[in-house]
Short mmCIF file of N, CA and C in Angstrom, two decimals:
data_model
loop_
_atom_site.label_atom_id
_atom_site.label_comp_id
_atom_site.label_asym_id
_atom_site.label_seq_id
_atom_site.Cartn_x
_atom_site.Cartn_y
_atom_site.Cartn_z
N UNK A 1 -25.28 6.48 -9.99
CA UNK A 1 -26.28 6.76 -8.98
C UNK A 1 -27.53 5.90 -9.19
N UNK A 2 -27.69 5.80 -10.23
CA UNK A 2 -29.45 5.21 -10.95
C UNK A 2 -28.77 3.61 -10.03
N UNK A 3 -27.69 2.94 -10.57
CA UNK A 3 -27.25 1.70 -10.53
C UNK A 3 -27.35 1.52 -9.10
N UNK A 4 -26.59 2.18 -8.30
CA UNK A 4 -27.19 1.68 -6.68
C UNK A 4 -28.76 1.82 -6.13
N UNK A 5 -29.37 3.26 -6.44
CA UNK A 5 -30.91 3.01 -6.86
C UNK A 5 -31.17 1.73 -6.75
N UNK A 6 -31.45 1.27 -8.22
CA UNK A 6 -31.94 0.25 -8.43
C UNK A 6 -31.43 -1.30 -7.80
N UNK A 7 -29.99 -1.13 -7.34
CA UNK A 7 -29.08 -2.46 -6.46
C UNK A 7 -30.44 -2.46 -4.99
N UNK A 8 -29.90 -1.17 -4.33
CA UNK A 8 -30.76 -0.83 -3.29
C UNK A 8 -31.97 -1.21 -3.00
N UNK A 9 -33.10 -1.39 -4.26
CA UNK A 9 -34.24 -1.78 -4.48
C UNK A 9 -34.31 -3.28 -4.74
N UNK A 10 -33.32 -3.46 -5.73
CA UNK A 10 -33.70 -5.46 -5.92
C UNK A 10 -32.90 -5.87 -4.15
N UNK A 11 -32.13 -5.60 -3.94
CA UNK A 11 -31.66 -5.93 -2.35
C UNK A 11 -32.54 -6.32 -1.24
N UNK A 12 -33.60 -5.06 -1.44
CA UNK A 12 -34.84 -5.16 -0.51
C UNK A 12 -35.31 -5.99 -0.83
N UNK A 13 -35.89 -6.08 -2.19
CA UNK A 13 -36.93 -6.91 -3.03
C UNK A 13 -36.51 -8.49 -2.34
N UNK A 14 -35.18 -8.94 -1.96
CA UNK A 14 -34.69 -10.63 -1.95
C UNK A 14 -35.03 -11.46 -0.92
N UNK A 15 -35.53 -10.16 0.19
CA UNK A 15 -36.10 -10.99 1.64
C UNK A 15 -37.68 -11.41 1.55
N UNK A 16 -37.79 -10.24 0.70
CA UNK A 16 -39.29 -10.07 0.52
C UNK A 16 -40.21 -11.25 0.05
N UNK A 17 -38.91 -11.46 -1.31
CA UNK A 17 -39.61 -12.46 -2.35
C UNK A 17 -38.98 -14.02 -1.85
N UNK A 18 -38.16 -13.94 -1.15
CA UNK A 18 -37.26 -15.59 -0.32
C UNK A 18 -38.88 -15.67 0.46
N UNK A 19 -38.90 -14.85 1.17
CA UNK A 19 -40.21 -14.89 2.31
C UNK A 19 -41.26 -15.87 2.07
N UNK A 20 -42.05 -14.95 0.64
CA UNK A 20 -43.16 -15.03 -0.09
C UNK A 20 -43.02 -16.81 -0.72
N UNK A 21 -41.76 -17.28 -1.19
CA UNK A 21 -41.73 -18.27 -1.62
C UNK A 21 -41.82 -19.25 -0.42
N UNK A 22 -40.81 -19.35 0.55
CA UNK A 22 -40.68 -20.04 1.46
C UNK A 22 -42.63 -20.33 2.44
N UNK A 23 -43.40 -19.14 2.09
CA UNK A 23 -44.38 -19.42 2.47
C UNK A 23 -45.42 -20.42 1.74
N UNK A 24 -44.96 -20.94 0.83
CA UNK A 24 -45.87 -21.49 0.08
C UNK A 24 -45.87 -22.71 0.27
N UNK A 25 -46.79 -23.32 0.33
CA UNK A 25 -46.94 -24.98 0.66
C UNK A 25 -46.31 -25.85 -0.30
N UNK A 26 -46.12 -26.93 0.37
CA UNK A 26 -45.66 -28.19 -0.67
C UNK A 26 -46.76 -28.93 -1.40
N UNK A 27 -47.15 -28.67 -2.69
CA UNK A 27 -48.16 -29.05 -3.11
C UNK A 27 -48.78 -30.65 -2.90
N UNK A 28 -47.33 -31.57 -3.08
CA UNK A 28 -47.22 -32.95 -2.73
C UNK A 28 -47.97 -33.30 -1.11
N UNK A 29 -47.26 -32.05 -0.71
CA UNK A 29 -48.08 -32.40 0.95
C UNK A 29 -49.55 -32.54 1.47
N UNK A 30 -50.05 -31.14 0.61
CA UNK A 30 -51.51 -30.62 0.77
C UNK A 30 -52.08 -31.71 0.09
N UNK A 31 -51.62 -32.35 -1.07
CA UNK A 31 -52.39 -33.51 -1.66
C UNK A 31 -52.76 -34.72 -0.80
N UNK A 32 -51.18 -34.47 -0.08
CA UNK A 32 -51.29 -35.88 0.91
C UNK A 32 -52.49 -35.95 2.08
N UNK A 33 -52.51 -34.26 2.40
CA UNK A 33 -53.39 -34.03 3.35
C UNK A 33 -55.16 -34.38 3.19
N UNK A 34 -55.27 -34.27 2.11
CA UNK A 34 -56.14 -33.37 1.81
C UNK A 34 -57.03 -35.08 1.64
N UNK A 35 -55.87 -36.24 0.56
CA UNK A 35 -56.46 -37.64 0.91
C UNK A 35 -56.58 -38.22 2.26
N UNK A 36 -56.17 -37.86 3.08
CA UNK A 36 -56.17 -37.97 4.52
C UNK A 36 -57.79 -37.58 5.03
N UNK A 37 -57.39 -36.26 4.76
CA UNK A 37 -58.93 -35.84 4.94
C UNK A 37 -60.18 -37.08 4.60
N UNK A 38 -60.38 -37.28 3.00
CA UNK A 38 -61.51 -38.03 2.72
C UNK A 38 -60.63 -39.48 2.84
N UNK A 39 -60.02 -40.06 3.10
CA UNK A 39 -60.01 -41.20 4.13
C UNK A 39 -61.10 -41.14 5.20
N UNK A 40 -60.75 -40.49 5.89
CA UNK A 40 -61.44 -40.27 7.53
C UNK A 40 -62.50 -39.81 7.14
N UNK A 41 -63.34 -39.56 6.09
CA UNK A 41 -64.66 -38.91 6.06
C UNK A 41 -65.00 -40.41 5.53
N UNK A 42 -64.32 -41.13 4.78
CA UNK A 42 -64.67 -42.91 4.19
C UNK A 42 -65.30 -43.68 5.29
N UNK A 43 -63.92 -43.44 6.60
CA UNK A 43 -63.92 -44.23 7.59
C UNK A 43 -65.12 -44.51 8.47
N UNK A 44 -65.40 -42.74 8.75
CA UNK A 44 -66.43 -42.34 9.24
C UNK A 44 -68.22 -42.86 8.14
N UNK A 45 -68.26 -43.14 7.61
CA UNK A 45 -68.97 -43.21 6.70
C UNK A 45 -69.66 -45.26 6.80
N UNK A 46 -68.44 -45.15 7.14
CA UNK A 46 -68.91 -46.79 7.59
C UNK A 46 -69.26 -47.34 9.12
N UNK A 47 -69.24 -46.06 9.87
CA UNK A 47 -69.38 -45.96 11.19
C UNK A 47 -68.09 -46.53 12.54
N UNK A 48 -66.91 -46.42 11.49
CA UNK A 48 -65.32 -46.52 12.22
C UNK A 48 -65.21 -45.33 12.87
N UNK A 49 -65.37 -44.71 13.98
CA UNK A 49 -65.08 -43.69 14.51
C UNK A 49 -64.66 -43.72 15.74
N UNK A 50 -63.30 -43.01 16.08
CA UNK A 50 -63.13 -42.33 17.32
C UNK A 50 -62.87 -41.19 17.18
N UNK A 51 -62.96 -40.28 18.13
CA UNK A 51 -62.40 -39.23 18.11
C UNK A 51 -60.96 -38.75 17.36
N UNK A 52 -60.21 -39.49 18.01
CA UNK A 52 -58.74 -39.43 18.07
C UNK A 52 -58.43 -39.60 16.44
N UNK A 53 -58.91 -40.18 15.75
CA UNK A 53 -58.77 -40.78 14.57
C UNK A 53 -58.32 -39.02 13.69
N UNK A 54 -58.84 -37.68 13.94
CA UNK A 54 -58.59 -36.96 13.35
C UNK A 54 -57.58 -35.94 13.68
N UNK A 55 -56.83 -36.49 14.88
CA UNK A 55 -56.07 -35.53 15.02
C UNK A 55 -55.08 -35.25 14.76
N UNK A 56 -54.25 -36.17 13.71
CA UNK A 56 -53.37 -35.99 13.07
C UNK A 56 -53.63 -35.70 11.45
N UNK A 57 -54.72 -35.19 11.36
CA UNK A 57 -55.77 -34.65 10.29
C UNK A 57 -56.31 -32.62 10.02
N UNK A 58 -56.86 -32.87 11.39
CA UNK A 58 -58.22 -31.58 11.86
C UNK A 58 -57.13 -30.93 12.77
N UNK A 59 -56.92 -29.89 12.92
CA UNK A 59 -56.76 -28.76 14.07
C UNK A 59 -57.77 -28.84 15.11
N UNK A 60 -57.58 -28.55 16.44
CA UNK A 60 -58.10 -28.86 17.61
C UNK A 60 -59.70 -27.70 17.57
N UNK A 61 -58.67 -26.40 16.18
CA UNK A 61 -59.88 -25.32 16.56
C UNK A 61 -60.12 -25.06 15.12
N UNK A 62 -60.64 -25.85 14.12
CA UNK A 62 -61.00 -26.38 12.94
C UNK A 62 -62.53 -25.73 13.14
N UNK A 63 -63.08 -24.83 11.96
CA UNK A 63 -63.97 -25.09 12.13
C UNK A 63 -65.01 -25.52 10.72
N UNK A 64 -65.88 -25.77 10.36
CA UNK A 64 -67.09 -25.58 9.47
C UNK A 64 -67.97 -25.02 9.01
N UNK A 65 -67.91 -24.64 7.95
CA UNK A 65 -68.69 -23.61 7.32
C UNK A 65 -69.57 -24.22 6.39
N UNK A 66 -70.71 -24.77 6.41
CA UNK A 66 -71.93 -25.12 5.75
C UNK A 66 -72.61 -24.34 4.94
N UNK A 67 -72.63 -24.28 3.51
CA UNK A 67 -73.82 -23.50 2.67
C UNK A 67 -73.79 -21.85 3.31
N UNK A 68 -72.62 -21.59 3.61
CA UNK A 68 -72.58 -20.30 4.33
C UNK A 68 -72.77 -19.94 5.37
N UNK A 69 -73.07 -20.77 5.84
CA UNK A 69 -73.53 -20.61 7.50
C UNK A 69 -72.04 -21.25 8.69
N UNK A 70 -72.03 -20.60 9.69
CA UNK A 70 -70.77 -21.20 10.81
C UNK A 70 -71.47 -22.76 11.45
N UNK A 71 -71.03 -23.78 11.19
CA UNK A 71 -71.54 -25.17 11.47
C UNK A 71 -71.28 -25.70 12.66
N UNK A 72 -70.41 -25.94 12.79
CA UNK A 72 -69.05 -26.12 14.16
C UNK A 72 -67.41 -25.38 13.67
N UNK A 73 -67.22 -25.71 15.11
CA UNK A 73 -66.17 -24.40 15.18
C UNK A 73 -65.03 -25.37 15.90
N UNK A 74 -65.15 -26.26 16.29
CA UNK A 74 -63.85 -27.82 16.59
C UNK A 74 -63.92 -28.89 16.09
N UNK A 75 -62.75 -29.62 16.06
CA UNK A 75 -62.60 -30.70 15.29
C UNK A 75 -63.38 -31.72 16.23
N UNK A 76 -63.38 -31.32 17.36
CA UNK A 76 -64.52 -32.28 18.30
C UNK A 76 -65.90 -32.64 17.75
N UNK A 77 -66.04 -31.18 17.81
CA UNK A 77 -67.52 -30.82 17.23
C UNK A 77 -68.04 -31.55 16.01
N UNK A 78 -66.85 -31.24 14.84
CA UNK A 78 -67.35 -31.69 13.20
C UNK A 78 -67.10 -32.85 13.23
N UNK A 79 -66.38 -33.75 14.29
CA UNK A 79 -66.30 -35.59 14.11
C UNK A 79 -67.50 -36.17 14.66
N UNK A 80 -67.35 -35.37 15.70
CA UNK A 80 -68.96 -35.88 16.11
C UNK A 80 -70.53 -35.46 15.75
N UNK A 81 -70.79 -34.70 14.94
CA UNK A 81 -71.52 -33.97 14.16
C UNK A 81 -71.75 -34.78 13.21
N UNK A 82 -70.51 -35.18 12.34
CA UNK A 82 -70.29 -35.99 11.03
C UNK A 82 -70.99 -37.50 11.45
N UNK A 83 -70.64 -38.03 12.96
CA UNK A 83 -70.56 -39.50 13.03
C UNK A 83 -72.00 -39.47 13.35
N UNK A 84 -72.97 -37.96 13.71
CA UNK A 84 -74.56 -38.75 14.22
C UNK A 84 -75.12 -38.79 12.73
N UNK A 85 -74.72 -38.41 12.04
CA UNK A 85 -75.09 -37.78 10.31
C UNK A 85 -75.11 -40.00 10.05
N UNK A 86 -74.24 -40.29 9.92
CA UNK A 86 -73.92 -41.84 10.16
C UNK A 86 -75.08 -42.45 10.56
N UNK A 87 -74.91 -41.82 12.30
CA UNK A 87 -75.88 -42.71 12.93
C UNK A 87 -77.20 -42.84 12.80
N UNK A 88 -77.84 -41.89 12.43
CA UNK A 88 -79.14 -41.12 12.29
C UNK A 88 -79.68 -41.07 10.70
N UNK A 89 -78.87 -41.53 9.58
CA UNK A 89 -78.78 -41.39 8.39
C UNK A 89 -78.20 -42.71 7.48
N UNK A 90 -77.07 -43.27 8.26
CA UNK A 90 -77.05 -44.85 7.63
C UNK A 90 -75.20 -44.31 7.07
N UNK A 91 -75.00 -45.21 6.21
CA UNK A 91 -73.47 -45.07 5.50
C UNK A 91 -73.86 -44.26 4.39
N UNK A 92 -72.50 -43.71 3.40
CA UNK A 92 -72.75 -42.90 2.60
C UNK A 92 -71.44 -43.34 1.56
N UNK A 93 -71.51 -43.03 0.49
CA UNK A 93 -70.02 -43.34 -0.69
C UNK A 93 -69.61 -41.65 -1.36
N UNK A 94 -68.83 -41.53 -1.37
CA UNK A 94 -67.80 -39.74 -2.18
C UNK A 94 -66.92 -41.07 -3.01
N UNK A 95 -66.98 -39.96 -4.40
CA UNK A 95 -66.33 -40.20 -5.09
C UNK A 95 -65.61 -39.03 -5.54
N UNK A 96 -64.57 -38.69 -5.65
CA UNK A 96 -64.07 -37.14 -5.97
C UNK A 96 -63.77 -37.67 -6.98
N UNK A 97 -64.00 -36.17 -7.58
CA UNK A 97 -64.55 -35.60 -9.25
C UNK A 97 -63.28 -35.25 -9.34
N UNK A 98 -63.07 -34.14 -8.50
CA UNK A 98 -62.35 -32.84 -9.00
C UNK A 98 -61.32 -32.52 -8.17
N UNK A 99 -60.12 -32.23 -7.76
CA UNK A 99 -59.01 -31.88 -7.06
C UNK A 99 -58.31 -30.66 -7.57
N UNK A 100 -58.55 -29.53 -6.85
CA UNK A 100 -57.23 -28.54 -7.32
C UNK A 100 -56.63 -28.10 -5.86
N UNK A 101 -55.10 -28.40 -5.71
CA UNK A 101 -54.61 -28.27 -4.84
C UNK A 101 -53.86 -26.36 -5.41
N UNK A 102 -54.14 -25.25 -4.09
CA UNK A 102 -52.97 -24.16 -4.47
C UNK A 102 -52.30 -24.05 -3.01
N UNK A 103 -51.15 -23.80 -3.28
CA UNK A 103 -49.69 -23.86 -2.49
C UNK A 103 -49.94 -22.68 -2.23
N UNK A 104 -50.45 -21.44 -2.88
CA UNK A 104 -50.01 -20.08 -2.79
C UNK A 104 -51.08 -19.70 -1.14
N UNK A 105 -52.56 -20.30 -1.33
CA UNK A 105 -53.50 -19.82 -0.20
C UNK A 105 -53.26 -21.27 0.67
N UNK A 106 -52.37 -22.23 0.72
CA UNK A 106 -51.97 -22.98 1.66
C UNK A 106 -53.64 -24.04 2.01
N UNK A 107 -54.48 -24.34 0.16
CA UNK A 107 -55.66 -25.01 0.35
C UNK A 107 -55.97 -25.85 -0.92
N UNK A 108 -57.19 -26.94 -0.53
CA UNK A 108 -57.68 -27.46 -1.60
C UNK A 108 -58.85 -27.59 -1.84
N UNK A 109 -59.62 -27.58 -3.08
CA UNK A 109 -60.89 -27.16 -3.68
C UNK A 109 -61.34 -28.82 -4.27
N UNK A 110 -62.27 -29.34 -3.76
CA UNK A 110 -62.42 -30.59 -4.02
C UNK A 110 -64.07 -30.45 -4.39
N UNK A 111 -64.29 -31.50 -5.62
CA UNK A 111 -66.22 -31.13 -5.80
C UNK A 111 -65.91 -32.97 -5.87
N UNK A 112 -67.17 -33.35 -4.80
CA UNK A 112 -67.25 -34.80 -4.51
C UNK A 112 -68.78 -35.05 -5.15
N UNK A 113 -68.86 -36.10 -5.08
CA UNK A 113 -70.27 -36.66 -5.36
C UNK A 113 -70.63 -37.48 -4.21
N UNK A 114 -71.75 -37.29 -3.83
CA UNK A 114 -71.79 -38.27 -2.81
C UNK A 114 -73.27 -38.95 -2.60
N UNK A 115 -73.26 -40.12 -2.49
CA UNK A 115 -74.35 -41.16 -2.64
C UNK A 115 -74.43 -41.84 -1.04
N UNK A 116 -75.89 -40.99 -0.42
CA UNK A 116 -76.29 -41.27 1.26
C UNK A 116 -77.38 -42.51 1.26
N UNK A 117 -77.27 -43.46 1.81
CA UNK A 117 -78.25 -44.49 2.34
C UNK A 117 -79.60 -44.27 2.45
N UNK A 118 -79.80 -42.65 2.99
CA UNK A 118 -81.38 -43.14 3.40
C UNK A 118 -81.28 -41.12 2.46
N UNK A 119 -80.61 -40.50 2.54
CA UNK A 119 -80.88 -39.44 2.04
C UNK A 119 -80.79 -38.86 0.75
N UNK A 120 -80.29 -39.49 -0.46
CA UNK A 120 -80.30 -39.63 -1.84
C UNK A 120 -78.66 -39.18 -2.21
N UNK A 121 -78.63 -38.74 -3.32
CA UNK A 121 -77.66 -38.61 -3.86
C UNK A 121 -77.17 -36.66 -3.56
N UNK A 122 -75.86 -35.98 -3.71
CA UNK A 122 -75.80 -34.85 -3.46
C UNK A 122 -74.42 -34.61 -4.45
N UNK A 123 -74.33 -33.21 -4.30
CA UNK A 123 -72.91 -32.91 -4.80
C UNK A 123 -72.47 -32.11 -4.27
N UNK A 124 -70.85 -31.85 -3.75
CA UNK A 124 -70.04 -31.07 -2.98
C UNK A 124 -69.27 -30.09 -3.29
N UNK A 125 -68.79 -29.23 -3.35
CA UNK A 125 -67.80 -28.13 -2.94
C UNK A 125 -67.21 -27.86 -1.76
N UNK A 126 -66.02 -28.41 -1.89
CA UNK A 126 -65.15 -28.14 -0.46
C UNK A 126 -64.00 -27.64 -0.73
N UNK A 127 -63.82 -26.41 0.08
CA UNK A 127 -62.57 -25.77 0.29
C UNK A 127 -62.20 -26.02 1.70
N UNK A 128 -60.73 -26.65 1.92
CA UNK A 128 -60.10 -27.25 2.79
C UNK A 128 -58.57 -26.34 3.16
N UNK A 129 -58.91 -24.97 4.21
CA UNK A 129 -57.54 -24.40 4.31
C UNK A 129 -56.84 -25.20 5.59
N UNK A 130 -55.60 -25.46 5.08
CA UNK A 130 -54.40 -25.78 5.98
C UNK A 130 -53.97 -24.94 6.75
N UNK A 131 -53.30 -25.06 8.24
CA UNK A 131 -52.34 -24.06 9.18
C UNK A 131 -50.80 -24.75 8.21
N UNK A 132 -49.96 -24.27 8.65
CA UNK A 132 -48.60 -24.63 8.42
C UNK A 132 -48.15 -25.79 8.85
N UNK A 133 -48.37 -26.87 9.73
CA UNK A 133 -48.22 -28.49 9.69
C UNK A 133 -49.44 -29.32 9.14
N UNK A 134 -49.91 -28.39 8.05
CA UNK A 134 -51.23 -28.88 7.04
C UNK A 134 -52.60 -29.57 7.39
N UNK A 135 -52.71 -29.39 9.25
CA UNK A 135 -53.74 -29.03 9.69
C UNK A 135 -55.06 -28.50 9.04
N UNK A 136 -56.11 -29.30 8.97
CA UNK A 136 -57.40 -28.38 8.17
C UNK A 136 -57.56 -27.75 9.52
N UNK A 137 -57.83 -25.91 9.05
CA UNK A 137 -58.20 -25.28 9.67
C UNK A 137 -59.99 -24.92 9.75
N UNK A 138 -60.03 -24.62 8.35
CA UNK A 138 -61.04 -24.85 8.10
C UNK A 138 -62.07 -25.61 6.89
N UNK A 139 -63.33 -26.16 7.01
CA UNK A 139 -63.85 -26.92 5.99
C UNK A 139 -64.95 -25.83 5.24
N UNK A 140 -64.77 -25.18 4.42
CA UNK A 140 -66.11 -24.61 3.25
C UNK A 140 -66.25 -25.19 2.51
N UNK A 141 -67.93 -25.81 2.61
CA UNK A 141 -68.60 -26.91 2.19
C UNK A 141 -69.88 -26.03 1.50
N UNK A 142 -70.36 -26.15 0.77
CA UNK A 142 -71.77 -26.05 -0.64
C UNK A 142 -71.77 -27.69 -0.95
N UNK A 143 -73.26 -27.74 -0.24
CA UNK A 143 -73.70 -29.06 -0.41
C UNK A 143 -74.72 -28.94 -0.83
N UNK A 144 -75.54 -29.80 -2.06
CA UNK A 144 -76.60 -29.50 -2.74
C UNK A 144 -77.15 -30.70 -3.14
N UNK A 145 -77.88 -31.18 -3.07
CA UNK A 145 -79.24 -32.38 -3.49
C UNK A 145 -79.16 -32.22 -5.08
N UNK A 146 -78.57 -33.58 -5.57
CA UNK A 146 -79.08 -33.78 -6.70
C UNK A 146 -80.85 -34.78 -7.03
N UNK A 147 -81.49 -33.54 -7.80
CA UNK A 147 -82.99 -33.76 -8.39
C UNK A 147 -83.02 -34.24 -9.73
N UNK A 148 -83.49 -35.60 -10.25
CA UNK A 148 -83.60 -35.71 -11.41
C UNK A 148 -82.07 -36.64 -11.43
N UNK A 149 -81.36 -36.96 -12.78
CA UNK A 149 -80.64 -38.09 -13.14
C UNK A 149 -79.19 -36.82 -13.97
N UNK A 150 -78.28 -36.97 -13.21
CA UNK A 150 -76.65 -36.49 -13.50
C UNK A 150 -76.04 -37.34 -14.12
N UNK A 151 -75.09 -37.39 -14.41
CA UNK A 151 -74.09 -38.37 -14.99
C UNK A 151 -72.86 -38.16 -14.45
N UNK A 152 -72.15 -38.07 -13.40
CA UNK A 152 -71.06 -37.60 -12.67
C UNK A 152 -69.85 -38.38 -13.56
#
């Protein structure tokens, strides 16, 4: 009796846990994505921009989350947002520090450094979640002014 019990229970358990696995991202992918991403933030950075350039990148309804605050809420919005930052501010250089890709929340956690033309030097925190064709859904960004001399 105990033995079917317990058959009965791992039985259930096999859809559950096939599920749970099958949901998890391809880590190789999100990496791929994720350089994709700061490509197009490079690109943009040198004042190469079209629109179109992110849409095999950004989700149509992507949005941005700034220092905690809701920034833009489309990939329309944050390319063109990003490109007056350009226009209005000059070129800029990221160098990523730090990369941790997880498969399990389908995201990646990137801390950049980044050196602006007319606005000084800063440092980043970005969390970058994917939809399921690894779409950034959304960008959570902590951006902070470096004061005084770092050593990145």
């Amino acid at each position: 009796m105990i033995k079917k019990i317990v058959l009965l229970f791992v039985s259930g358990l096999i859809p559950f846990l096939s599920e749970a696995l099958d949901s998890r991202s391809d880590p190789e992918l999100l990496k791929c994505a994720t350089i994709s991403y700061l490509k197009l933030i490079d690109q943009i950075s040198c004042g190469h921009f079209s629109p179109e350039d992110g849409s095999p990148i950004i989700s149509p309804s992507c949005k941005k989350i700034l220092n905690g605050q809701l920034y833009t809420e489309t990939r329309e919005d944050f390319l063109n947002d990003l490109y007056s930052v350009y226009s209005a501010q000059g070129s800029w250089k990221i160098r990523l520090k730090d990369l941790f890709i997880d498969p399990e929340s389908n995201a990646s956690v990137l801390r950049l450094f980044i050196e602006m033309e007319k606005l000084g030097i800063y440092t980043a925190i970005v969390i970058l979640r994917y939809d399921s064709d690894y779409l950034i859904t959304e960008i959570n960004e902590v951006l902070t002014q470096v004061t005084g001399s770092y050593n990145f």
